[in-house]
Tab-separated table of C-alpha atoms and ligand atoms in Angstrom:
chain	number	residue	atom	x	y	z
A	35	MET	CA	114.328	125.817	133.864
A	36	TYR	CA	117.463	123.645	134.080
A	37	ILE	CA	120.639	124.763	135.073
A	38	ILE	CA	122.348	121.858	133.845
A	39	LYS	CA	122.692	122.260	129.881
A	40	ILE	CA	121.587	119.422	127.995
A	41	GLU	CA	123.642	118.396	124.490
A	42	TYR	CA	121.661	115.362	122.988
A	43	ALA	CA	123.589	112.362	120.922
A	44	ASN	CA	124.248	114.287	116.928
A	45	ARG	CA	122.789	110.779	116.859
A	46	LEU	CA	119.438	112.652	117.274
A	47	GLY	CA	119.126	114.850	115.443
A	48	ARG	CA	118.901	113.167	112.662
A	49	LEU	CA	116.513	111.588	113.001
A	50	PRO	CA	112.914	113.521	111.808
A	51	LYS	CA	109.749	114.563	113.421
A	52	TYR	CA	107.787	111.430	114.388
A	53	ILE	CA	104.732	112.038	111.438
A	54	PHE	CA	102.172	110.253	113.733
A	55	ALA	CA	102.937	113.036	116.860
A	56	ALA	CA	102.379	115.392	114.919
A	57	ILE	CA	98.808	114.133	113.254
A	58	GLU	CA	98.678	113.736	117.206
A	59	GLU	CA	99.057	117.223	117.998
A	60	LEU	CA	96.475	117.593	115.101
A	61	LYS	CA	94.346	115.448	116.461
A	62	GLU	CA	93.942	116.939	120.096
A	63	GLN	CA	92.918	120.335	119.032
A	64	LYS	CA	90.373	118.644	117.132
A	65	LYS	CA	89.018	116.648	120.440
A	66	LYS	CA	89.649	120.118	122.451
A	67	GLU	CA	87.639	121.720	119.393
A	68	GLY	CA	84.710	118.447	120.829
A	69	MET	CA	85.041	117.283	117.485
A	70	ASP	CA	83.816	113.884	116.616
A	71	LEU	CA	87.449	111.904	114.698
A	72	ILE	CA	87.338	108.807	112.871
A	73	SER	CA	90.713	107.578	113.283
A	74	LEU	CA	91.891	106.024	110.482
A	75	GLY	CA	95.120	106.812	111.655
A	76	ILE	CA	97.301	104.106	113.490
A	77	GLY	CA	97.648	100.641	112.840
A	78	ASP	CA	96.264	99.542	115.883
A	79	PRO	CA	93.509	97.226	116.109
A	80	ASP	CA	90.924	97.928	117.534
A	81	LEU	CA	89.188	94.158	118.379
A	82	PRO	CA	90.043	92.057	121.183
A	83	THR	CA	93.071	89.910	122.102
A	84	PRO	CA	90.807	86.430	121.266
A	85	ASN	CA	89.458	84.569	124.926
A	86	VAL	CA	91.711	81.082	124.242
A	87	ILE	CA	94.638	84.115	125.319
A	88	ILE	CA	93.255	85.805	127.894
A	89	GLU	CA	91.701	83.272	129.975
A	90	GLU	CA	95.632	81.129	129.715
A	91	LEU	CA	96.848	84.976	130.683
A	92	ILE	CA	95.081	84.636	134.045
A	93	LYS	CA	95.951	81.412	134.565
A	94	GLN	CA	99.887	82.045	133.901
A	95	VAL	CA	100.185	85.611	135.578
A	96	LYS	CA	99.167	84.233	138.987
A	97	LEU	CA	101.376	81.522	138.969
A	98	PRO	CA	104.140	82.706	141.250
A	99	GLU	CA	106.625	81.426	138.834
A	100	ASN	CA	105.699	83.132	136.063
A	101	GLN	CA	106.694	85.782	138.394
A	102	ASN	CA	110.100	86.410	138.004
A	103	TYR	CA	112.591	87.345	135.330
A	104	PRO	CA	112.841	86.189	132.163
A	105	SER	CA	115.459	86.096	129.737
A	106	SER	CA	115.951	87.584	126.981
A	107	MET	CA	115.854	84.536	124.576
A	108	GLY	CA	112.446	83.656	126.159
A	109	GLU	CA	111.723	80.525	127.665
A	110	GLN	CA	112.469	77.170	126.337
A	111	GLU	CA	108.483	76.761	125.614
A	112	PHE	CA	108.503	79.555	124.373
A	113	ARG	CA	110.404	79.433	122.032
A	114	GLU	CA	109.599	75.299	121.433
A	115	ALA	CA	105.962	76.169	120.371
A	116	ILE	CA	107.142	79.308	118.033
A	117	ALA	CA	109.656	76.757	116.186
A	118	LYS	CA	105.861	74.299	115.862
A	119	TRP	CA	104.388	77.249	114.669
A	120	ASN	CA	107.241	77.989	111.896
A	121	LYS	CA	106.134	74.053	110.837
A	122	ILE	CA	103.053	73.889	110.979
A	123	ARG	CA	102.676	76.965	109.420
A	124	TYR	CA	105.548	76.912	107.082
A	125	GLY	CA	106.879	73.968	106.441
A	126	ILE	CA	110.322	75.115	107.654
A	127	ASN	CA	111.962	73.778	110.566
A	128	LEU	CA	114.448	75.079	112.967
A	129	ASN	CA	115.788	74.104	116.286
A	130	PRO	CA	113.951	76.171	119.025
A	131	SER	CA	117.481	76.847	121.229
A	132	THR	CA	119.230	79.093	118.727
A	133	GLU	CA	117.580	79.595	115.570
A	134	VAL	CA	114.211	81.168	117.454
A	135	SER	CA	114.832	84.294	119.648
A	136	HIS	CA	112.702	86.085	122.018
A	137	VAL	CA	112.149	90.245	121.190
A	138	LEU	CA	109.765	92.752	123.112
A	139	GLY	CA	107.463	93.300	119.284
A	140	GLY	CA	108.295	93.256	115.844
A	141	LYS	CA	109.813	97.519	116.780
A	142	GLU	CA	112.136	96.183	119.037
A	143	GLY	CA	113.540	93.693	117.215
A	144	VAL	CA	114.387	95.140	113.984
A	145	ALA	CA	115.118	97.978	115.672
A	146	ASN	CA	118.136	96.466	117.597
A	147	ILE	CA	119.368	93.822	114.711
A	148	ALA	CA	121.223	96.656	112.864
A	149	ARG	CA	122.700	97.886	116.941
A	150	ALA	CA	124.458	94.135	116.070
A	151	PHE	CA	125.633	94.435	111.902
A	152	ILE	CA	126.314	98.187	111.699
A	153	ASN	CA	129.680	100.250	112.217
A	154	PRO	CA	129.437	103.330	111.461
A	155	GLY	CA	128.418	104.028	107.870
A	156	ASP	CA	127.354	101.166	107.583
A	157	LEU	CA	125.036	101.549	104.656
A	158	VAL	CA	121.119	99.639	104.778
A	159	LEU	CA	119.321	99.113	102.605
A	160	CYS	CA	115.316	100.789	103.258
A	161	PRO	CA	112.115	99.970	101.635
A	162	ASN	CA	110.152	103.672	101.243
A	163	PRO	CA	107.724	103.739	101.612
A	164	GLY	CA	108.276	101.313	104.256
A	165	TYR	CA	108.305	101.288	108.745
A	166	PRO	CA	110.135	104.305	110.205
A	167	VAL	CA	111.940	102.365	113.238
A	168	TYR	CA	113.622	100.240	109.607
A	169	GLU	CA	115.218	103.752	108.373
A	170	ASN	CA	115.339	105.529	112.225
A	171	GLY	CA	115.586	103.043	115.457
A	172	ALA	CA	117.629	101.027	113.456
A	173	THR	CA	120.083	102.310	110.622
A	174	LYS	CA	120.025	106.455	111.769
A	175	LEU	CA	120.660	105.105	115.676
A	176	CYS	CA	123.944	103.267	114.902
A	177	ASP	CA	125.563	105.601	112.922
A	178	GLY	CA	124.296	103.702	109.663
A	179	GLU	CA	122.955	104.915	106.038
A	180	PRO	CA	120.148	104.137	105.453
A	181	TYR	CA	120.021	103.556	101.949
A	182	LEU	CA	116.211	104.056	100.620
A	183	MET	CA	114.779	101.526	97.779
A	184	PRO	CA	111.926	103.118	96.026
A	185	LEU	CA	108.854	101.061	96.537
A	186	LYS	CA	106.944	101.671	93.058
A	187	LYS	CA	103.096	102.219	92.123
A	188	GLU	CA	104.134	100.681	88.493
A	189	ASN	CA	107.341	97.922	89.830
A	190	ASN	CA	104.009	96.496	92.426
A	191	PHE	CA	105.708	97.963	94.973
A	192	LEU	CA	108.173	95.882	95.137
A	193	PRO	CA	111.990	97.916	94.956
A	194	GLU	CA	114.078	97.308	92.108
A	195	ILE	CA	116.833	95.551	93.312
A	196	GLU	CA	118.666	95.323	89.600
A	197	ALA	CA	118.407	98.916	89.979
A	198	ILE	CA	121.105	99.343	92.234
A	199	ASP	CA	124.550	100.366	91.446
A	200	LYS	CA	126.595	97.145	92.758
A	201	GLU	CA	128.878	99.087	94.531
A	202	VAL	CA	126.158	99.820	96.770
A	203	LEU	CA	125.003	96.522	97.165
A	204	LYS	CA	128.488	95.274	97.501
A	205	LYS	CA	128.601	98.216	100.908
A	206	ALA	CA	125.784	97.475	102.207
A	207	LYS	CA	124.970	95.248	105.354
A	208	LEU	CA	121.216	94.551	105.423
A	209	ILE	CA	117.900	95.133	104.201
A	210	TYR	CA	114.407	95.110	105.805
A	211	LEU	CA	112.501	93.894	103.662
A	212	ASN	CA	108.150	93.590	104.117
A	213	TYR	CA	105.653	91.725	103.050
A	214	PRO	CA	102.163	91.790	103.624
A	215	ASN	CA	103.495	95.539	102.567
A	216	ASN	CA	103.113	97.867	105.357
A	217	PRO	CA	101.904	100.474	103.742
A	218	THR	CA	101.069	99.917	100.700
A	219	GLY	CA	99.641	96.531	101.526
A	220	ALA	CA	101.499	94.748	98.373
A	221	ILE	CA	102.218	91.354	98.807
A	222	VAL	CA	105.644	89.356	96.944
A	223	PRO	CA	105.622	86.560	94.709
A	224	ARG	CA	107.214	83.484	95.877
A	225	ASP	CA	110.575	84.362	92.311
A	226	TYR	CA	110.972	88.060	93.985
A	227	LEU	CA	111.966	86.209	97.462
A	228	LYS	CA	113.779	83.841	95.563
A	229	LYS	CA	116.371	86.872	93.382
A	230	MET	CA	116.826	88.606	96.394
A	231	ILE	CA	118.560	85.940	98.946
A	232	ASP	CA	120.311	84.825	95.191
A	233	PHE	CA	121.475	89.123	96.038
A	234	ALA	CA	122.043	88.340	99.266
A	235	GLU	CA	124.957	85.768	98.438
A	236	ASP	CA	125.812	87.626	95.588
A	237	TYR	CA	126.243	90.732	98.137
A	238	ASN	CA	127.066	89.602	100.797
A	239	PHE	CA	124.352	90.746	103.393
A	240	ILE	CA	121.494	90.110	105.768
A	241	ILE	CA	117.541	89.769	105.234
A	242	VAL	CA	115.327	91.038	107.606
A	243	TYR	CA	111.648	89.530	106.686
A	244	ASP	CA	110.071	92.043	109.336
A	245	ASN	CA	106.596	89.833	108.765
A	246	PRO	CA	104.241	91.615	111.190
A	247	TYR	CA	100.862	90.678	108.464
A	248	SER	CA	102.189	87.043	108.133
A	249	GLU	CA	98.236	86.777	108.835
A	250	PHE	CA	96.337	89.548	107.854
A	251	THR	CA	95.527	87.978	104.465
A	252	TYR	CA	92.376	88.188	102.172
A	253	GLY	CA	90.394	85.420	100.025
A	254	ASN	CA	92.703	81.904	99.864
A	255	TYR	CA	96.088	84.082	99.072
A	256	ILE	CA	99.073	82.881	102.000
A	257	ALA	CA	101.509	84.700	102.547
A	258	PRO	CA	104.751	83.521	102.173
A	259	SER	CA	108.109	82.701	104.882
A	260	ILE	CA	111.500	83.984	103.569
A	261	LEU	CA	112.864	81.125	105.528
A	262	GLN	CA	110.589	78.989	103.144
A	263	PHE	CA	113.218	80.040	100.740
A	264	SER	CA	116.674	80.459	103.061
A	265	LEU	CA	117.775	79.747	106.382
A	266	ASP	CA	120.502	81.886	105.676
A	267	HIS	CA	118.566	85.294	106.598
A	268	VAL	CA	115.794	86.637	109.795
A	269	GLU	CA	112.628	86.881	110.236
A	270	ILE	CA	110.222	89.010	113.193
A	271	ASN	CA	107.028	88.407	114.160
A	272	SER	CA	105.004	89.299	116.405
A	273	ALA	CA	101.822	88.978	117.799
A	274	SER	CA	100.397	92.606	118.080
A	275	LYS	CA	98.605	91.852	114.829
A	276	MET	CA	97.836	88.332	114.425
A	277	PHE	CA	95.920	88.127	117.696
A	278	ASN	CA	95.061	92.029	118.259
A	279	MET	CA	97.897	91.866	121.435
A	280	THR	CA	99.904	95.037	120.411
A	281	GLY	CA	99.665	96.450	124.071
A	282	PHE	CA	101.223	92.708	124.335
A	283	ARG	CA	104.511	94.082	123.596
A	284	CYS	CA	106.057	89.965	122.688
A	285	GLY	CA	107.894	89.064	119.600
A	286	TRP	CA	110.502	86.473	118.018
A	287	ILE	CA	112.825	86.096	115.092
A	288	ALA	CA	113.959	82.932	113.580
A	289	GLY	CA	116.554	81.286	111.137
A	290	ASN	CA	119.326	81.925	111.034
A	291	ALA	CA	121.542	81.300	114.200
A	292	GLU	CA	124.409	83.651	114.371
A	293	ILE	CA	122.623	85.955	113.380
A	294	ILE	CA	119.828	85.408	116.409
A	295	GLU	CA	123.435	85.712	118.357
A	296	GLY	CA	124.183	89.327	117.477
A	297	LEU	CA	120.623	89.702	118.897
A	298	ARG	CA	120.857	87.745	121.536
A	299	LYS	CA	124.175	89.526	122.193
A	300	VAL	CA	121.973	92.977	122.363
A	301	LYS	CA	119.462	92.126	124.038
A	302	SER	CA	120.926	90.518	127.002
A	303	GLN	CA	122.697	93.978	128.140
A	304	ILE	CA	119.597	95.611	127.273
A	305	ASP	CA	116.852	94.176	128.606
A	306	SER	CA	115.931	91.777	129.987
A	307	GLY	CA	112.636	89.867	128.019
A	308	GLY	CA	109.557	89.833	127.950
A	309	SER	CA	106.816	88.901	130.391
A	310	ILE	CA	107.010	84.038	131.393
A	311	PHE	CA	102.714	84.579	131.816
A	312	ILE	CA	103.011	86.491	128.393
A	313	GLN	CA	104.155	84.429	126.188
A	314	LYS	CA	103.229	81.327	127.195
A	315	ALA	CA	99.613	82.335	127.263
A	316	LEU	CA	100.845	83.581	123.397
A	317	ILE	CA	101.531	79.777	122.329
A	318	LYS	CA	97.795	79.260	123.151
A	319	GLY	CA	96.176	81.180	120.430
A	320	LEU	CA	99.475	79.943	118.619
A	321	ASN	CA	98.335	76.719	119.780
A	322	GLU	CA	95.635	76.970	117.845
A	323	TYR	CA	97.054	76.365	114.634
A	324	THR	CA	97.189	72.893	112.847
A	325	SER	CA	97.883	73.272	109.444
A	326	GLN	CA	98.863	76.976	107.416
A	327	LYS	CA	94.899	77.805	107.443
A	328	LYS	CA	93.846	80.758	109.211
A	329	PRO	CA	92.649	78.802	112.593
A	330	GLU	CA	88.974	80.901	113.328
A	331	ILE	CA	90.210	82.865	116.309
A	332	VAL	CA	92.260	84.072	112.874
A	333	ALA	CA	90.369	83.861	110.583
A	334	GLU	CA	87.302	84.820	112.517
A	335	THR	CA	89.007	89.322	112.821
A	336	MET	CA	90.087	89.153	109.584
A	337	ARG	CA	86.482	88.237	108.484
A	338	ILE	CA	85.955	91.586	109.845
A	339	TYR	CA	88.807	93.376	108.119
A	340	GLU	CA	87.885	91.908	104.218
A	341	LYS	CA	83.942	93.199	104.830
A	342	ARG	CA	85.061	96.867	106.380
A	343	ARG	CA	88.270	96.669	103.370
A	344	ASP	CA	85.736	96.437	100.900
A	345	VAL	CA	83.085	99.079	102.236
A	346	LEU	CA	85.514	101.766	102.220
A	347	VAL	CA	87.138	100.404	99.107
A	348	ASN	CA	84.141	100.188	97.263
A	349	GLY	CA	82.507	103.929	98.875
A	350	LEU	CA	86.284	105.635	97.582
A	351	ASN	CA	85.453	104.018	94.215
A	352	LYS	CA	81.704	105.419	93.891
A	353	MET	CA	82.963	108.678	95.273
A	354	GLY	CA	85.012	108.492	92.370
A	355	TRP	CA	88.523	108.671	94.674
A	356	LYS	CA	89.830	105.306	92.960
A	357	THR	CA	91.233	102.893	94.915
A	358	GLU	CA	92.379	98.927	94.848
A	359	LYS	CA	91.661	96.938	97.436
A	360	PRO	CA	94.607	94.870	98.720
A	361	LYS	CA	95.016	91.141	98.639
A	362	ALA	CA	96.987	91.568	102.720
A	363	THR	CA	97.435	94.052	105.766
A	364	PHE	CA	94.784	96.004	107.483
A	365	TYR	CA	95.800	99.288	105.534
A	366	ILE	CA	94.686	100.623	101.771
A	367	TRP	CA	96.997	102.839	100.322
A	368	THR	CA	95.904	105.149	97.461
A	369	GLN	CA	96.734	107.927	94.997
A	370	ILE	CA	95.247	111.303	96.829
A	371	PRO	CA	93.281	112.746	94.803
A	372	GLU	CA	94.256	114.640	91.490
A	373	GLY	CA	94.644	118.806	92.505
A	374	GLU	CA	95.612	118.209	96.035
A	375	GLU	CA	98.330	119.241	96.752
A	376	ASN	CA	100.541	116.580	98.919
A	377	SER	CA	99.717	113.795	100.952
A	378	MET	CA	100.134	115.677	104.783
A	379	GLU	CA	97.945	118.824	103.652
A	380	PHE	CA	94.954	116.381	102.164
A	381	THR	CA	95.143	114.505	105.511
A	382	LYS	CA	94.462	117.884	107.885
A	383	LYS	CA	92.177	118.998	105.378
A	384	LEU	CA	90.469	115.574	106.795
A	385	ILE	CA	91.216	115.925	109.896
A	386	ASN	CA	88.942	119.322	109.837
A	387	VAL	CA	86.085	117.509	109.321
A	388	GLY	CA	87.016	114.695	111.655
A	389	VAL	CA	88.692	111.263	110.213
A	390	ILE	CA	92.098	110.443	110.261
A	391	ILE	CA	94.400	109.190	108.337
A	392	THR	CA	98.013	109.114	107.451
A	393	PRO	CA	100.116	110.954	104.893
A	394	GLY	CA	102.686	108.950	102.771
A	395	ILE	CA	104.541	111.076	103.860
A	396	GLY	CA	105.535	110.027	106.821
A	397	PHE	CA	106.626	106.629	105.810
A	398	GLY	CA	109.978	108.504	104.413
A	399	ARG	CA	109.287	110.953	100.203
A	400	TYR	CA	108.824	108.382	98.089
A	401	GLY	CA	104.829	108.099	99.615
A	402	GLU	CA	104.735	111.621	99.142
A	403	ARG	CA	100.732	111.946	96.865
A	404	PHE	CA	99.471	108.683	98.887
A	405	VAL	CA	97.723	108.329	102.321
A	406	ARG	CA	97.177	105.389	104.411
A	407	PHE	CA	93.255	104.454	105.582
A	408	ALA	CA	93.620	101.880	108.383
A	409	LEU	CA	90.814	99.233	109.062
A	410	THR	CA	90.431	100.069	112.094
A	411	LYS	CA	87.070	101.591	113.228
A	412	SER	CA	83.334	99.273	112.511
A	413	VAL	CA	81.909	99.458	109.160
A	414	GLU	CA	79.307	102.279	110.557
A	415	ARG	CA	81.970	104.617	111.424
A	416	ILE	CA	83.770	103.910	108.041
A	417	ASN	CA	80.756	105.002	106.760
A	418	GLU	CA	80.149	108.458	108.416
A	419	ALA	CA	84.239	108.355	107.972
A	420	LEU	CA	83.552	108.331	103.606
A	421	GLU	CA	79.977	110.443	103.767
A	422	ARG	CA	82.521	112.877	105.328
A	423	ILE	CA	84.768	112.784	103.559
A	424	GLU	CA	82.430	112.717	100.406
A	425	LYS	CA	81.855	115.824	101.664
A	426	ILE	CA	86.442	117.107	100.634
A	427	ILE	CA	86.182	115.189	97.435
A	428	ASN	CA	82.823	116.673	95.554
B	718	LIG	C1	105.737	96.842	108.933
B	718	LIG	C2	105.828	96.701	110.508
B	718	LIG	N1	105.904	95.897	111.237
B	718	LIG	C3	106.977	95.858	112.654
B	718	LIG	C4	105.763	95.865	113.274
B	718	LIG	C5	105.912	96.461	114.568
B	718	LIG	O1	105.060	95.846	115.307
B	718	LIG	P1	105.271	94.990	116.870
B	718	LIG	O2	106.318	96.136	118.187
B	718	LIG	O3	104.018	95.429	117.376
B	718	LIG	O4	104.948	94.067	116.309
B	718	LIG	C6	104.964	97.236	112.624
B	718	LIG	C7	103.543	98.229	113.416
B	718	LIG	O5	102.431	98.287	113.013
B	718	LIG	C8	104.913	97.172	110.676
B	718	LIG	O6	104.376	97.793	110.784
């Protein structure tokens, strides 16, 4: 026991228990019991970072000039590569000095941007179900108020902005939008983005477009950037999913220079940026893009996920669990079978047979009655998981 009496700040009391932590506890217990677990829970790619990036990293890390403090806004060379990528990928012209900045992964950018714009009590429009950082790490830790926008299946998991009270919209400072979407796998029509931009102009709020799954698309579908329709807002993306680099913590924000300046002010007081050698290695990956079409290092990954998606979704449907194939992301979002109590209890049942998924409630209250599978295991393991699931369902 400590002698000092520890009192956490009130804002910590507003945070929910991180759902993945609860799942971790259960998982640990099963592991201790010696159970073979198939984890389709957390969205962390099991595939390796492409060789071109790793080889460049090894070269860059050896150079003494890459071993010092970086700048929190990112190296000029890195920002130029991001601007160039945006030009090739989306046809957008960005000034690398002011309209691009480095973030330590999308999560850091999503959370810290709120510190630049949210005063205590300010409203932030958050999709629900959604990436929990919008509501918690960003809004609540800035003493802001999340306003939950339900993502309903009948609306293709798009928030119904017209249905939100005008007085709420007037008070909103910022909205988080994320398509291709985690956890629902939904994509966004271009007209919807235009409509959202019109609302943002009418009510004067900032759109933070969180786009880490921009490259995780299937077939001919190409995900848009919000910056293709307006440079008034910002978009956050990262190397995490694009190049299987979750552990490298390297991403970027692009768009409105004034918004980015706010984030830079915050970050310059908090972090000293991301390793220069990582930024330089990532440039190699980005330079593989010669058109908006995915380069082979990304296309290869997506062929693997597509196969897994098809095996899992076909398998679930075959056992009578109606599930749709997403056009993007490596997530399968599906309603729990009829008669099941709720998403958490159903998830526990699956953990008891060694299959780990994420209960929809972990993404917010409007995620209840859904669960999310992440396609982060091989086809063989997915087939094994299906066999185990069938025992529960039938
Ligand atoms: C919607 C969404 N935004 C942001 C992130 C953050 O990714 P990273 O910080 O690794 O770039 C994730 C990661 O899963 C995500 O799903």
